[in-house]
Tab-separated table of C-alpha atoms and ligand atoms in Angstrom:
chain	number	residue	atom	x	y	z
F	14	MET	CA	-8.134	12.537	5.071
F	15	ILE	CA	-8.313	11.756	8.956
F	16	VAL	CA	-4.794	11.909	10.954
F	17	SER	CA	-5.572	9.351	13.441
F	18	LYS	CA	-5.358	10.590	17.146
F	19	GLU	CA	-4.917	7.257	18.421
F	20	TYR	CA	-2.188	5.823	16.314
F	21	PRO	CA	0.456	8.255	15.372
F	22	ASN	CA	1.635	8.010	11.575
F	23	LEU	CA	-1.699	6.438	10.577
F	24	PHE	CA	-3.823	8.187	7.809
F	25	ILE	CA	-7.309	7.108	6.969
F	26	VAL	CA	-8.141	8.244	3.446
F	27	ASP	CA	-11.826	8.766	4.137
F	28	HIS	CA	-12.816	10.382	0.574
F	29	PRO	CA	-16.509	9.820	-0.253
F	30	LEU	CA	-15.738	7.808	-3.513
F	31	VAL	CA	-13.099	5.659	-1.700
F	32	LEU	CA	-15.582	4.977	1.167
F	33	HIS	CA	-18.352	4.123	-1.468
F	34	LYS	CA	-16.174	1.797	-3.469
F	35	LEU	CA	-14.737	0.039	-0.424
F	36	THR	CA	-18.376	-0.714	0.724
F	37	GLN	CA	-18.864	-2.524	-2.608
F	38	MET	CA	-15.835	-4.527	-2.264
F	39	ARG	CA	-16.704	-5.829	1.183
F	40	GLU	CA	-20.036	-7.250	-0.132
F	41	SER	CA	-19.593	-10.884	-0.366
F	42	SER	CA	-21.568	-10.872	-3.693
F	43	CYS	CA	-19.051	-8.752	-5.344
F	44	PRO	CA	-17.432	-10.735	-8.161
F	45	PRO	CA	-13.599	-10.726	-8.946
F	46	SER	CA	-13.896	-8.710	-11.920
F	47	ARG	CA	-15.708	-6.030	-10.223
F	48	PHE	CA	-13.414	-6.341	-7.156
F	49	ARG	CA	-10.392	-5.613	-9.360
F	50	SER	CA	-11.591	-2.683	-10.952
F	51	LEU	CA	-12.942	-1.104	-7.552
F	52	LEU	CA	-9.445	-1.890	-6.068
F	53	LYS	CA	-7.701	0.027	-9.019
F	54	ASP	CA	-9.948	2.783	-8.754
F	55	ILE	CA	-9.362	3.297	-5.006
F	56	SER	CA	-5.502	2.832	-5.088
F	57	THR	CA	-5.568	5.670	-7.755
F	58	LEU	CA	-7.595	7.874	-5.518
F	59	MET	CA	-5.441	6.950	-2.556
F	60	THR	CA	-2.208	7.703	-4.468
F	61	TYR	CA	-3.230	11.434	-4.264
F	62	ALA	CA	-2.908	11.383	-0.466
F	63	VAL	CA	0.126	8.887	-0.234
F	64	THR	CA	2.191	11.139	-2.426
F	65	GLU	CA	1.329	14.457	-1.021
F	66	ASN	CA	4.689	14.970	0.746
F	67	LEU	CA	6.789	14.101	-2.340
F	68	PRO	CA	9.402	17.130	-2.713
F	69	VAL	CA	8.862	19.672	-5.281
F	70	THR	CA	11.045	22.102	-6.976
F	71	THR	CA	10.984	24.512	-9.910
F	72	LYS	CA	12.401	24.583	-13.488
F	73	LYS	CA	12.212	27.253	-15.893
F	74	ILE	CA	10.097	26.324	-18.820
F	75	LYS	CA	8.483	28.341	-21.809
F	76	THR	CA	4.765	28.498	-22.379
F	77	PRO	CA	3.624	29.795	-25.677
F	78	LEU	CA	3.272	33.015	-24.065
F	79	VAL	CA	6.175	33.716	-21.401
F	80	GLU	CA	9.113	32.061	-19.611
F	81	MET	CA	8.288	30.907	-16.090
F	82	ASP	CA	9.518	28.845	-13.104
F	83	ALA	CA	7.185	25.971	-13.015
F	84	PRO	CA	6.915	23.248	-10.235
F	85	VAL	CA	8.128	19.765	-10.735
F	86	LEU	CA	8.998	16.774	-8.586
F	87	ALA	CA	12.252	17.164	-7.168
F	88	CYS	CA	12.966	13.183	-7.113
F	89	ASN	CA	12.226	10.277	-9.261
F	90	GLU	CA	8.997	8.607	-9.086
F	91	PRO	CA	8.841	6.037	-6.300
F	92	VAL	CA	9.453	2.161	-6.247
F	93	ILE	CA	5.913	0.540	-5.918
F	94	VAL	CA	6.504	-2.727	-3.959
F	95	PRO	CA	3.445	-5.083	-3.949
F	96	ILE	CA	3.411	-7.716	-1.459
F	97	LEU	CA	2.299	-10.814	-3.635
F	98	ARG	CA	-0.190	-12.028	-4.430
F	99	ALA	CA	-2.966	-9.508	-3.432
F	100	GLY	CA	-0.799	-6.655	-3.520
F	101	LEU	CA	-0.842	-6.908	-7.260
F	102	GLY	CA	-4.121	-5.490	-7.288
F	103	LEU	CA	-2.847	-2.046	-5.937
F	104	VAL	CA	-0.173	-1.711	-8.594
F	105	ASP	CA	-2.041	-0.386	-11.757
F	106	GLY	CA	-3.691	2.610	-10.013
F	107	PRO	CA	-0.487	4.267	-8.754
F	108	LEU	CA	1.403	3.367	-12.083
F	109	SER	CA	-1.520	5.106	-14.153
F	110	VAL	CA	-0.434	8.320	-12.623
F	111	MET	CA	3.277	7.691	-12.115
F	112	GLN	CA	4.362	6.045	-15.421
F	113	ASP	CA	8.003	6.239	-14.494
F	114	ALA	CA	7.674	4.599	-11.264
F	115	ILE	CA	9.512	1.151	-10.838
F	116	VAL	CA	7.803	-2.173	-9.579
F	117	GLY	CA	9.733	-4.380	-7.215
F	118	HIS	CA	7.984	-7.541	-6.235
F	119	VAL	CA	7.959	-9.613	-2.811
F	120	GLY	CA	6.126	-12.798	-2.504
F	121	VAL	CA	5.003	-13.571	0.822
F	122	TYR	CA	1.974	-15.917	2.081
F	123	ARG	CA	0.759	-16.303	5.501
F	124	ASP	CA	0.976	-19.911	7.180
F	125	GLU	CA	-2.749	-20.802	7.960
F	126	GLN	CA	-1.809	-22.233	11.310
F	127	THR	CA	0.891	-20.003	12.607
F	128	HIS	CA	-0.235	-16.880	10.675
F	129	LEU	CA	3.662	-16.182	10.236
F	130	PRO	CA	4.840	-14.828	6.848
F	131	HIS	CA	6.854	-17.019	4.288
F	132	GLU	CA	8.858	-15.396	1.671
F	133	TYR	CA	8.946	-17.202	-1.861
F	134	LEU	CA	10.078	-14.378	-4.079
F	135	VAL	CA	11.994	-11.001	-3.993
F	136	LYS	CA	12.591	-9.202	-7.338
F	137	MET	CA	14.075	-6.030	-6.872
F	138	PRO	CA	16.157	-3.901	-9.410
F	139	GLN	CA	19.694	-5.231	-9.409
F	140	GLN	CA	21.006	-1.713	-8.441
F	141	MET	CA	18.609	-0.490	-5.637
F	142	PRO	CA	17.337	2.987	-6.547
F	143	LEU	CA	18.145	4.225	-3.117
F	144	ASP	CA	17.414	7.995	-4.205
F	145	ARG	CA	13.766	7.049	-4.445
F	146	HIS	CA	10.870	6.601	-2.367
F	147	PHE	CA	9.329	3.107	-1.919
F	148	LEU	CA	5.752	2.568	-1.600
F	149	ILE	CA	4.664	-0.734	-0.077
F	150	VAL	CA	0.920	-1.823	-1.217
F	151	ASP	CA	-1.047	-4.558	0.058
F	152	PRO	CA	-4.978	-4.731	0.381
F	153	MET	CA	-4.801	-6.095	4.002
F	154	LEU	CA	-2.868	-5.075	7.112
F	155	ALA	CA	-3.939	-7.867	9.705
F	156	THR	CA	-1.433	-9.092	12.107
F	157	GLY	CA	1.280	-6.892	10.386
F	158	GLY	CA	3.671	-9.692	9.975
F	159	SER	CA	3.766	-9.618	5.992
F	160	ALA	CA	4.312	-5.870	5.929
F	161	ILE	CA	6.938	-5.900	8.635
F	162	HIS	CA	8.805	-8.711	6.612
F	163	VAL	CA	8.699	-6.770	3.479
F	164	THR	CA	9.904	-3.702	5.098
F	165	ASP	CA	12.701	-5.651	6.603
F	166	VAL	CA	13.545	-6.792	3.164
F	167	LEU	CA	13.795	-3.246	1.939
F	168	VAL	CA	15.785	-2.022	4.885
F	169	GLY	CA	18.143	-4.925	4.592
F	170	ARG	CA	18.764	-3.775	1.110
F	171	GLY	CA	19.860	-0.271	2.172
F	172	VAL	CA	16.413	1.525	1.762
F	173	ASP	CA	16.187	4.616	4.205
F	174	ARG	CA	13.117	3.784	6.518
F	175	ASN	CA	12.401	7.434	6.302
F	176	LYS	CA	11.828	6.948	2.289
F	177	ILE	CA	9.145	4.211	2.910
F	178	ALA	CA	5.366	4.462	3.101
F	179	MET	CA	2.635	1.813	3.366
F	180	MET	CA	-0.662	1.756	1.296
F	181	VAL	CA	-3.350	-0.651	2.337
F	182	LEU	CA	-7.050	-0.922	1.883
F	183	VAL	CA	-8.139	-2.123	5.205
F	184	ALA	CA	-6.094	-2.256	8.479
F	185	ALA	CA	-6.609	-3.878	11.907
F	186	PRO	CA	-5.568	-1.914	15.058
F	187	GLU	CA	-3.422	-5.177	15.979
F	188	GLY	CA	-1.447	-4.802	12.722
F	189	VAL	CA	-0.957	-1.134	13.151
F	190	LYS	CA	0.441	-1.430	16.484
F	191	ALA	CA	2.779	-4.220	15.603
F	192	TYR	CA	4.010	-2.540	12.404
F	193	HIS	CA	4.562	0.857	14.117
F	194	ALA	CA	6.288	-0.826	17.119
F	195	ARG	CA	8.987	-1.831	14.578
F	196	TYR	CA	8.789	1.098	11.957
F	197	PRO	CA	7.079	4.038	13.805
F	198	GLU	CA	8.730	6.343	11.250
F	199	VAL	CA	6.810	4.703	8.106
F	200	PRO	CA	3.355	6.158	7.601
F	201	ILE	CA	0.555	3.942	6.848
F	202	TYR	CA	-2.310	5.222	4.625
F	203	THR	CA	-5.445	3.128	4.711
F	204	ALA	CA	-9.015	3.385	3.454
F	205	SER	CA	-10.262	1.865	6.787
F	206	LEU	CA	-9.250	1.034	10.076
F	207	ASP	CA	-11.589	-1.955	10.992
F	208	SER	CA	-12.430	-3.284	14.423
F	209	HIS	CA	-10.259	-6.464	15.291
F	210	LEU	CA	-8.884	-9.586	14.066
F	211	ASN	CA	-10.940	-12.794	14.599
F	212	ASP	CA	-9.345	-16.168	15.975
F	213	TYR	CA	-8.105	-16.797	12.553
F	214	ALA	CA	-6.322	-13.671	12.261
F	215	TYR	CA	-8.768	-12.380	9.656
F	216	ILE	CA	-9.837	-8.616	9.740
F	217	VAL	CA	-13.267	-7.987	10.928
F	218	PRO	CA	-15.615	-6.749	9.273
F	219	GLY	CA	-12.907	-6.753	6.526
F	220	LEU	CA	-13.548	-8.221	3.181
F	221	GLY	CA	-12.427	-11.857	3.471
F	222	ASP	CA	-9.078	-13.161	1.823
F	223	ALA	CA	-8.172	-10.246	-0.646
F	224	GLY	CA	-6.036	-12.594	-3.031
F	225	ASP	CA	-8.783	-15.002	-3.386
F	226	ARG	CA	-11.330	-12.445	-4.019
F	227	ILE	CA	-9.068	-10.634	-6.679
F	228	PHE	CA	-7.898	-13.706	-8.422
F	229	GLY	CA	-10.922	-15.918	-7.886
F	230	THR	CA	-9.562	-18.654	-6.232
F	231	LEU	CA	-12.145	-18.994	-3.303
M	141	PRP	C1	-2.783	-11.719	2.890
M	141	PRP	C2	-2.651	-10.181	2.631
M	141	PRP	C3	-1.300	-9.856	3.329
M	141	PRP	C4	-1.400	-10.565	4.259
M	141	PRP	C5	-1.731	-9.825	5.561
M	141	PRP	O1	-2.077	-12.223	2.117
M	141	PRP	O2	-2.705	-9.686	1.186
M	141	PRP	O3	-0.205	-10.018	2.534
M	141	PRP	O4	-2.336	-11.651	4.176
M	141	PRP	O5	-1.782	-10.573	6.798
M	141	PRP	P1	-0.712	-10.266	7.949
M	141	PRP	O6	-0.845	-8.842	8.152
M	141	PRP	O7	-1.348	-11.057	9.146
M	141	PRP	O8	0.728	-10.638	7.650
M	141	PRP	P2	-2.017	-13.845	2.122
M	141	PRP	O9	-0.922	-14.377	3.011
M	141	PRP	O10	-3.312	-14.581	2.276
M	141	PRP	O11	-1.403	-14.334	0.614
M	141	PRP	P3	-2.084	-13.957	-0.818
M	141	PRP	O12	-1.930	-12.616	-1.155
M	141	PRP	O13	-1.242	-14.831	-1.810
M	141	PRP	O14	-3.521	-14.405	-0.847
M	142	URA	N1	-5.461	-11.720	4.681
M	142	URA	C1	-6.708	-11.412	4.110
M	142	URA	O1	-6.579	-11.485	2.772
M	142	URA	N2	-7.721	-11.130	4.820
M	142	URA	C2	-7.634	-10.787	6.250
M	142	URA	O2	-8.550	-10.457	6.742
M	142	URA	C3	-6.412	-10.994	6.756
M	142	URA	C4	-5.530	-11.555	6.098
């Protein structure tokens, strides 16, 4: 994993398998079925990096041979928060290795003209589990508007900003700067820091519209 020198609190998960799979996803010929399965693979691999700072304690257990103090998580598994629609593609990976995680959904779409986020759904647990960590997931961090909006939703419901992390597939420098201008304490994990945004606020080289590519709505 690369700790960015240019952007504090940005971590680039440059594992060879992640890079190899992301390249396949970028190719415009990659069909939705393959795109979804690569996204699941990458998000599973990235979960290793994203969860590396979860606190660990020990408990006494009995193996068939002896008693021992064995390491266990000192906290409940996180709340995974996909930003709909495209964030749904990054839920099954983390869930496959954290079966006791909770999933809270926030639906946000970006206005095509203004590029500003519009919220259409918030479905969080009725009692916010504020003891847990929160992992916001979305394939694309472009202007950063959607991610900021969703973080505002969580913080507005009492979540400690020090317990939030972002996992994205591709980030633009503009989005990283905007997000960290508001939430410098939230780490961003990405598989790639791309070059820039184009005039339509799409990430270049990017992979196009992630939601359309996942769900075949191009
Ligand atoms: C995409 C993407 C992010 C957002 C990123 O979603 O999945 O949520 O755009 O852009 P931003 O950083 O400039 O806010 P989109 O609004 O296209 O909705 P969708 O997931 O339903 O396709
Ligand atoms: N949303 C996407 O799906 N792709 C981009 O490049 C930017 C925003």
